[in-house]
PDB file of C-alpha atoms in Angstrom:
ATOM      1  CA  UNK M1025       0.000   0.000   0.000  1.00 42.00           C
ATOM      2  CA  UNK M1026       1.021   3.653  -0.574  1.00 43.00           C
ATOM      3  CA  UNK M1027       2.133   5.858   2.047  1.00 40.00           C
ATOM      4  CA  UNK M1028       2.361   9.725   1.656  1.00 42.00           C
ATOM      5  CA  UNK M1029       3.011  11.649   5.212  1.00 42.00           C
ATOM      6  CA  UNK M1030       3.377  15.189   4.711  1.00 42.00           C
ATOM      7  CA  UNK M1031       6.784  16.586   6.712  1.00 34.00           C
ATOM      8  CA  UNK M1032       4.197  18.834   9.043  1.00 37.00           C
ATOM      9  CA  UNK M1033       2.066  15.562   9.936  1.00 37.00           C
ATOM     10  CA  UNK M1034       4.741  13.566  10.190  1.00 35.00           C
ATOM     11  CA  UNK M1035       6.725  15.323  12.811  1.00 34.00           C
ATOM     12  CA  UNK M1036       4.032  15.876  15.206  1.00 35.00           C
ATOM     13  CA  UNK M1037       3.015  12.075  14.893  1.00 37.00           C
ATOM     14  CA  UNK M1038       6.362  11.342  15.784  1.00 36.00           C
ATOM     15  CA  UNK M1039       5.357  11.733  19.648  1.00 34.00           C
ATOM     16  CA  UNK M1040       2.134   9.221  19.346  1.00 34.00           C
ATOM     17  CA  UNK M1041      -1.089  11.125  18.466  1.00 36.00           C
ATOM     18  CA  UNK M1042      -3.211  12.649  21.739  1.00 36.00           C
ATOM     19  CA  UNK M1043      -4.902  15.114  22.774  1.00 32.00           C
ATOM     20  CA  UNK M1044      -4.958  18.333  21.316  1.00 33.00           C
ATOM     21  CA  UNK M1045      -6.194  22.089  21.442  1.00 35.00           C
ATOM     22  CA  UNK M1046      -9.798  23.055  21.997  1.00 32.00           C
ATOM     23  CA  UNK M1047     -12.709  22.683  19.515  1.00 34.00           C
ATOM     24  CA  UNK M1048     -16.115  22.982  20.134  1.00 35.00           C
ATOM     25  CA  UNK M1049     -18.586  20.286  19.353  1.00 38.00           C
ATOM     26  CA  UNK M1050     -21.896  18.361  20.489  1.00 40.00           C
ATOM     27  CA  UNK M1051     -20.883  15.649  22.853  1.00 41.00           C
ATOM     28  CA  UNK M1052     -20.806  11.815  21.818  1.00 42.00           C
ATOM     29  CA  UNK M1053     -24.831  11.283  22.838  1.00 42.00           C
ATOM     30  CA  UNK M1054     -25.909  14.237  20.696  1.00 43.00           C
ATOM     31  CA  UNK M1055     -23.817  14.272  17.758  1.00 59.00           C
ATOM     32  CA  UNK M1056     -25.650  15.970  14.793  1.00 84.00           C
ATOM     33  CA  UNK M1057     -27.227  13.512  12.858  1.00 87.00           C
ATOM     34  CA  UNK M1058     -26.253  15.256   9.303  1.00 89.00           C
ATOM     35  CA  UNK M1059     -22.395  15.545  10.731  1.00 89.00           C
ATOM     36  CA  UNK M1060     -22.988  11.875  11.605  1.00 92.00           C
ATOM     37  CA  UNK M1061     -24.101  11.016   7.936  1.00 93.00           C
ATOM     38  CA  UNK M1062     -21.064  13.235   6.293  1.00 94.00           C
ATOM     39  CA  UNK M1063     -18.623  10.945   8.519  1.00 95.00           C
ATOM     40  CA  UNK M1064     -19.897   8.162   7.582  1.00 95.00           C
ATOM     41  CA  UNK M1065     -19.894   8.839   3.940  1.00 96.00           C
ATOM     42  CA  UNK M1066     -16.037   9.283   4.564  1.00 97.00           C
ATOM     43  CA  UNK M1067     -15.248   6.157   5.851  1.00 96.00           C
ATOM     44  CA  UNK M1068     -17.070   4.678   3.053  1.00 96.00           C
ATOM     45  CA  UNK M1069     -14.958   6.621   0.491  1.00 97.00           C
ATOM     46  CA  UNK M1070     -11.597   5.193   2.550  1.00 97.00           C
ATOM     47  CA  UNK M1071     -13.290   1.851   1.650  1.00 96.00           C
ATOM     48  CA  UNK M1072     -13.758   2.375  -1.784  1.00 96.00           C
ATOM     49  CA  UNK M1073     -10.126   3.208  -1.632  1.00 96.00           C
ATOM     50  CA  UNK M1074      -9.277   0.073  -0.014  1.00 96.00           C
ATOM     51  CA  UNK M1075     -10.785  -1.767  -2.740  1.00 96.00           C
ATOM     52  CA  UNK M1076      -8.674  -0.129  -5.214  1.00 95.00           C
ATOM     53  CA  UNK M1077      -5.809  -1.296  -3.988  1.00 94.00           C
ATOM     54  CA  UNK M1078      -3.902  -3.750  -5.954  1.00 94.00           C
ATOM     55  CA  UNK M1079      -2.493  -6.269  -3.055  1.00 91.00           C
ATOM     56  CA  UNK M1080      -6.267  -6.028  -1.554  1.00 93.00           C
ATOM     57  CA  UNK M1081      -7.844  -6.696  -5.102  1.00 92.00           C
ATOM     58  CA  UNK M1082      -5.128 -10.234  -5.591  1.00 94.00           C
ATOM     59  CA  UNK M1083      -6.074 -11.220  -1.824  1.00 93.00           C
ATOM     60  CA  UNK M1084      -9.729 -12.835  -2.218  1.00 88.00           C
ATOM     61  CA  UNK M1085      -9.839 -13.410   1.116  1.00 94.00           C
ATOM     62  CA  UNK M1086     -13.602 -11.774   2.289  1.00 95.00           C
ATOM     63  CA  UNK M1087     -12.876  -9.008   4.613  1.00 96.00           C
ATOM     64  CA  UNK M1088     -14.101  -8.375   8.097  1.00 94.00           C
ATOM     65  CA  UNK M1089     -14.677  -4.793   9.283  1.00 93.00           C
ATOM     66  CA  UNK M1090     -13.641  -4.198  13.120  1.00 87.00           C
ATOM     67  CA  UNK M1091     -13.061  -0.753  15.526  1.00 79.00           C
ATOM     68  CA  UNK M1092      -9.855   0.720  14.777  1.00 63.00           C
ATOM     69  CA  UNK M1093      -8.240   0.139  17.974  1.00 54.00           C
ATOM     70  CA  UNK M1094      -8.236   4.062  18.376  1.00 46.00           C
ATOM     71  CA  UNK M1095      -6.801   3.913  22.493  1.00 45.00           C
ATOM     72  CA  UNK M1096      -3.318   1.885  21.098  1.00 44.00           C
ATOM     73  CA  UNK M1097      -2.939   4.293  18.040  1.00 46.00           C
ATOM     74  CA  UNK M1098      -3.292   7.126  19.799  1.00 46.00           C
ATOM     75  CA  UNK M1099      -1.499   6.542  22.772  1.00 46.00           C
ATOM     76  CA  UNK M1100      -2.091   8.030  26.180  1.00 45.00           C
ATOM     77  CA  UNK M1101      -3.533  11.530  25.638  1.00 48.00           C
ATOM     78  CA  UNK M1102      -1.906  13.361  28.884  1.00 54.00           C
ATOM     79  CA  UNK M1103       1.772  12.153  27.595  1.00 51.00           C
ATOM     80  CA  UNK M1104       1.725  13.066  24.442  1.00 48.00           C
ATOM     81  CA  UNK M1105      -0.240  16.504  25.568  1.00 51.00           C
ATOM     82  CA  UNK M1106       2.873  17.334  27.724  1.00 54.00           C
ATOM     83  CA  UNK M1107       4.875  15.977  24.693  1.00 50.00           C
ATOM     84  CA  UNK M1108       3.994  18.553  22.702  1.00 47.00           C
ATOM     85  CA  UNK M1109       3.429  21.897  25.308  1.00 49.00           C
ATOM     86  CA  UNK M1110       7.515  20.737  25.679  1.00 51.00           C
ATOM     87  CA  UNK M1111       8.126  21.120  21.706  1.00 47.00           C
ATOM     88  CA  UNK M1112       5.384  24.190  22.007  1.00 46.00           C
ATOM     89  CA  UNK M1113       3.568  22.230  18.761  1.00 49.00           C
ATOM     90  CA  UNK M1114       0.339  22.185  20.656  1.00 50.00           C
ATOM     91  CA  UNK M1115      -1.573  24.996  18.629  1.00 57.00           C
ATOM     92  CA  UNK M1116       0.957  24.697  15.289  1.00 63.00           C
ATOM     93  CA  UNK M1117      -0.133  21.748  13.576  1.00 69.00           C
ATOM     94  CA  UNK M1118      -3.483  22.733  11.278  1.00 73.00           C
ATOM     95  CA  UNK M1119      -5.069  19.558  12.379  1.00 76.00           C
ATOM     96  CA  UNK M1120      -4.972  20.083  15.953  1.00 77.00           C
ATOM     97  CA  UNK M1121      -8.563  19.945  15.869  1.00 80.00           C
ATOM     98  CA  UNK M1122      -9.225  17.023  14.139  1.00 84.00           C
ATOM     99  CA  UNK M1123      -6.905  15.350  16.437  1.00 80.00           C
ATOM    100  CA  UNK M1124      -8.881  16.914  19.082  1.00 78.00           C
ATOM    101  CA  UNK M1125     -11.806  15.345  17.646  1.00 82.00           C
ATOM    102  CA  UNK M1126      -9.928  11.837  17.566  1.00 80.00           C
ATOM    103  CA  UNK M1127      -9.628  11.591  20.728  1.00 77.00           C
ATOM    104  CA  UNK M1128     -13.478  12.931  22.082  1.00 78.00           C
ATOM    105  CA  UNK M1129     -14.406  10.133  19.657  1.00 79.00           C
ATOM    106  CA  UNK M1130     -12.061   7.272  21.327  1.00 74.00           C
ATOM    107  CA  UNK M1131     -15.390   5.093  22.335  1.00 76.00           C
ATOM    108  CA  UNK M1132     -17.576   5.319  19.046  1.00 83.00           C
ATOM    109  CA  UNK M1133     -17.632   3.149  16.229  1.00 86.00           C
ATOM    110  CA  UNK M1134     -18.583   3.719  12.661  1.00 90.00           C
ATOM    111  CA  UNK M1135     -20.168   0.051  12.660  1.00 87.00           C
ATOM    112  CA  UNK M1136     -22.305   0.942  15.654  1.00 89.00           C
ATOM    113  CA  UNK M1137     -23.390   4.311  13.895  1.00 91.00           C
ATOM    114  CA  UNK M1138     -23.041   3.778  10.789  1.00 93.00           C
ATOM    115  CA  UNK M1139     -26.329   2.640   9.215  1.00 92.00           C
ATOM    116  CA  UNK M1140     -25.088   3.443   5.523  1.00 92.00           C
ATOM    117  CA  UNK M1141     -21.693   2.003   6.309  1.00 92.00           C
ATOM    118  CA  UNK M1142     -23.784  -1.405   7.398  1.00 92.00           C
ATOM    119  CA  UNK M1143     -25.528  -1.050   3.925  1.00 94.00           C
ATOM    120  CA  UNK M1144     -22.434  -0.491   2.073  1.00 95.00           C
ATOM    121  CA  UNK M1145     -20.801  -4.031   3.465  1.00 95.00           C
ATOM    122  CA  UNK M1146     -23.883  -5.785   3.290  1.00 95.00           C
ATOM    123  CA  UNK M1147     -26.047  -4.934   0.316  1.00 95.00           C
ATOM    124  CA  UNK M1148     -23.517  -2.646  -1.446  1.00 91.00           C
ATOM    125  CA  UNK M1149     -21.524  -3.410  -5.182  1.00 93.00           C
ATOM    126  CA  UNK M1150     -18.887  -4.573  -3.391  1.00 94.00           C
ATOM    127  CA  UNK M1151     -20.612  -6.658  -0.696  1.00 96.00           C
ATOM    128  CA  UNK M1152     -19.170  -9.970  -1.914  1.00 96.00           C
ATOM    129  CA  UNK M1153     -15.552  -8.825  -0.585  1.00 96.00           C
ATOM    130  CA  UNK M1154     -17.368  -8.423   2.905  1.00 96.00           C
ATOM    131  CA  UNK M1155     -18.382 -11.076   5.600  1.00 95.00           C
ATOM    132  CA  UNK M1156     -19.995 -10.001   8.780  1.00 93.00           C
ATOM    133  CA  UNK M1157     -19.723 -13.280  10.121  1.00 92.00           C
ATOM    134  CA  UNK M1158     -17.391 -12.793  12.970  1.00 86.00           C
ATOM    135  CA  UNK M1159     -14.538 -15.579  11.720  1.00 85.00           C
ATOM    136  CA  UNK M1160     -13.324 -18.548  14.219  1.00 82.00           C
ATOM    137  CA  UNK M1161      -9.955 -18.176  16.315  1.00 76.00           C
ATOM    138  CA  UNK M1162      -6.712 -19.633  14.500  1.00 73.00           C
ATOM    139  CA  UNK M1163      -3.266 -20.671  15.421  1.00 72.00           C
ATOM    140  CA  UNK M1164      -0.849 -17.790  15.945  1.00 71.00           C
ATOM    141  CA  UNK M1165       1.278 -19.116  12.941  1.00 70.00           C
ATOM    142  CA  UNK M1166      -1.369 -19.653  10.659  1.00 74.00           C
ATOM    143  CA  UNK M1167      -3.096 -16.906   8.302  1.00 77.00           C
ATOM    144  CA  UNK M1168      -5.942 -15.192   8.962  1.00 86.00           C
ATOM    145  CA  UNK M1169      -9.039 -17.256   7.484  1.00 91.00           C
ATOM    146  CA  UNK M1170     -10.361 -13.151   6.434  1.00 93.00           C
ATOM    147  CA  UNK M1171      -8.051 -10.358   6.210  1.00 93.00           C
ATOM    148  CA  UNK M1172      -9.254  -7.881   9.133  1.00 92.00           C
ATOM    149  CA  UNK M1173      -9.432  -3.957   8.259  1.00 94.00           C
ATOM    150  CA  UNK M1174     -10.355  -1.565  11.277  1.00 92.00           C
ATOM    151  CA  UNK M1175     -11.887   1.590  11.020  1.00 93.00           C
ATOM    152  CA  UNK M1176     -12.888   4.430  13.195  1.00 91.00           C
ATOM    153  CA  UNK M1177     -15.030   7.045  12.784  1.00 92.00           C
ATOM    154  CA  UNK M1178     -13.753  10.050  10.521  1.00 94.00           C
ATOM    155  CA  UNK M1179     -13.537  13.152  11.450  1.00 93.00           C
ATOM    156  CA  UNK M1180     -14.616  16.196   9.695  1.00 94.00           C
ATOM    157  CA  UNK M1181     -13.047  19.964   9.457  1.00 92.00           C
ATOM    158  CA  UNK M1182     -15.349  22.806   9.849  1.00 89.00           C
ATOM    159  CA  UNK M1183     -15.130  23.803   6.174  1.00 90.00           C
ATOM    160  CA  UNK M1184     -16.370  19.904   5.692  1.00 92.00           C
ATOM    161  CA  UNK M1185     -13.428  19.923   3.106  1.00 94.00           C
ATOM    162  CA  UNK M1186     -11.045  18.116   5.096  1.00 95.00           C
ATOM    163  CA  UNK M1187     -11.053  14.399   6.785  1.00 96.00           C
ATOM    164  CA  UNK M1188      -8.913  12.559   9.132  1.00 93.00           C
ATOM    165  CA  UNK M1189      -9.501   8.518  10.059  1.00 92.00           C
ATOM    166  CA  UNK M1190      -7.476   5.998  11.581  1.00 90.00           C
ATOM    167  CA  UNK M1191      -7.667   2.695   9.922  1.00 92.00           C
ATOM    168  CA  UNK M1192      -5.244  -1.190  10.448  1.00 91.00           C
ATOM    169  CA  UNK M1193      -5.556  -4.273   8.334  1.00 92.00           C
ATOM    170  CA  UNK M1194      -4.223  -7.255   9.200  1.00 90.00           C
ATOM    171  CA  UNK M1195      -3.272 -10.274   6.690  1.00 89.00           C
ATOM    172  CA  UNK M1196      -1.964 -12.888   9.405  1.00 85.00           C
ATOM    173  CA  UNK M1197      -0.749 -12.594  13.207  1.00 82.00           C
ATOM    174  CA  UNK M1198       2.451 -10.791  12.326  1.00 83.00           C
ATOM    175  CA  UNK M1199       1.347  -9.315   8.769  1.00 86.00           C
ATOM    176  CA  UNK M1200      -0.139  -6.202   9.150  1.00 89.00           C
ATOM    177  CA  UNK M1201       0.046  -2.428   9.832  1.00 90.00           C
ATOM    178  CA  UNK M1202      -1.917   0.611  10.622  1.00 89.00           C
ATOM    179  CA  UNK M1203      -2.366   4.375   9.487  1.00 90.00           C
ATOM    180  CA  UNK M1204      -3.788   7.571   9.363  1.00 89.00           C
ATOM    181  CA  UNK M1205      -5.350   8.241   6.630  1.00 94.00           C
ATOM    182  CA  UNK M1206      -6.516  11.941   5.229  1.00 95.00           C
ATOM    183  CA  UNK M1207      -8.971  12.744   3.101  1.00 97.00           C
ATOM    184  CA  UNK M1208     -10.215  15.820   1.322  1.00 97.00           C
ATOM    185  CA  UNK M1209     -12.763  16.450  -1.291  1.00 96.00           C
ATOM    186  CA  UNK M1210     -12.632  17.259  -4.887  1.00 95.00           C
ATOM    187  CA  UNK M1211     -14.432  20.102  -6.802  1.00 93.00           C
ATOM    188  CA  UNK M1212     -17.721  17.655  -7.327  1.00 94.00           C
ATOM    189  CA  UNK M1213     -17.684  17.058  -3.209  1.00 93.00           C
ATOM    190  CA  UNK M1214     -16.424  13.235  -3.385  1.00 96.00           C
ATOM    191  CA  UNK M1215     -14.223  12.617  -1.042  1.00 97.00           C
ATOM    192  CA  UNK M1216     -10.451  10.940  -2.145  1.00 97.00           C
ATOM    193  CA  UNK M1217      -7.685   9.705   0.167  1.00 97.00           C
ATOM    194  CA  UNK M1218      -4.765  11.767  -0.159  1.00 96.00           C
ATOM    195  CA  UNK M1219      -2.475   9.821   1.947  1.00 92.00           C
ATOM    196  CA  UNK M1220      -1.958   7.481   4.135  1.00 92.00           C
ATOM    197  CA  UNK M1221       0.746   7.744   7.400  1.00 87.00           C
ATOM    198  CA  UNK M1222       1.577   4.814   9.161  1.00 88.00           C
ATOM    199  CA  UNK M1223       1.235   4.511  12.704  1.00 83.00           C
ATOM    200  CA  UNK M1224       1.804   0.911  13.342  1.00 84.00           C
ATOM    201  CA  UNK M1225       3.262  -2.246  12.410  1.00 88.00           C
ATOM    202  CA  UNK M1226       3.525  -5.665  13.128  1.00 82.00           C
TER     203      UNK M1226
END
């Protein structure tokens, strides 16, 4: 897969994302249902994306949508918040408050409130690549009988031109990875990954 960190991402993810400046927005219960529908419709685009790829396409393994384990990507919030007031980065980075957003989000899941996303996996053009049938355990040296991809929920800039998600796949117990992944729309409003930064490996 291709990976594409900008410099100015790359150097404050250096530290292990957490928390970030302020940003106002409705708490977890009472997210806006049309901001809820937008973030969706990005982690939909990411797996459009996914699909595209060429190791993903030669794998016909069916693939099983999980949470992006959001609390071991982003690390421990109050660390890496001291991390950065030492490197005075706190209010530098431009998506300081889509980090911010990252980590107010650290509970939800997209497959939890998601209804299109559900749709998309089950009934969608794709939906043949997709099981939601939760597979068996396996032996630590053997492949995965599915290749796992996690998600979490996107999050959205205020312009609703920007997008930030956090995303793993995983081909075998020791064959897989993690990233963020940015996304930003085009002139006709669809929204394309721009790049992906990885965050983990294993």
């Amino acid at each position: 897969m291709r990976l594409h960190p900008p410099l100015v991402v790359a150097a404050l993810l250096a530290a292990t994302i957490g928390s970030l400046g302020a940003m106002h927005r409705a708490p977890a219960a009472m997210l806006d249902e049309e901001l809820l529908e937008a973030r969706c419709e990005v982690a939909e685009a990411f797996l459009v994306d996914m699909l595209a790829d060429d190791y993903i396409k030669e794998d016909r393994r069916l693939i099983f949508i999980t949470p992006e384990p959001e609390k071991i990507s982003l690390g421990s919030a109050e660390a890496f918040t001291e991390t950065l007031h030492e490197k005075k980065l706190l209010n530098e980075d431009p998506f300081s408050p889509l980090y911010r957003q990252m980590i107010e989000d650290i509970d939800r899941s997209p497959m939890d409130d998601c209804n299109s996303l559900t749709s998309f996996i089950t009934n969608g053009p794709n939906a043949s690549r997709f099981t939601t049938k939760k597979p068996p355990p396996t032996n630590f040296d053997d492949d995965h009988p599915v290749i796992y991809v996690s998600i979490s929920l996107p999050v959205i800039s205020e312009d609703n031109e920007e997008a930030l998600m956090l995303s793993g796949i995983s081909f075998a117990p020791l064959g897989g990875g993690g990233s963020e992944v940015y996304l930003r729309k085009n002139k006709n409003g669809k929204w394309l990954v721009k790049y992906k930064h990885l965050t983990w490996v294993s």
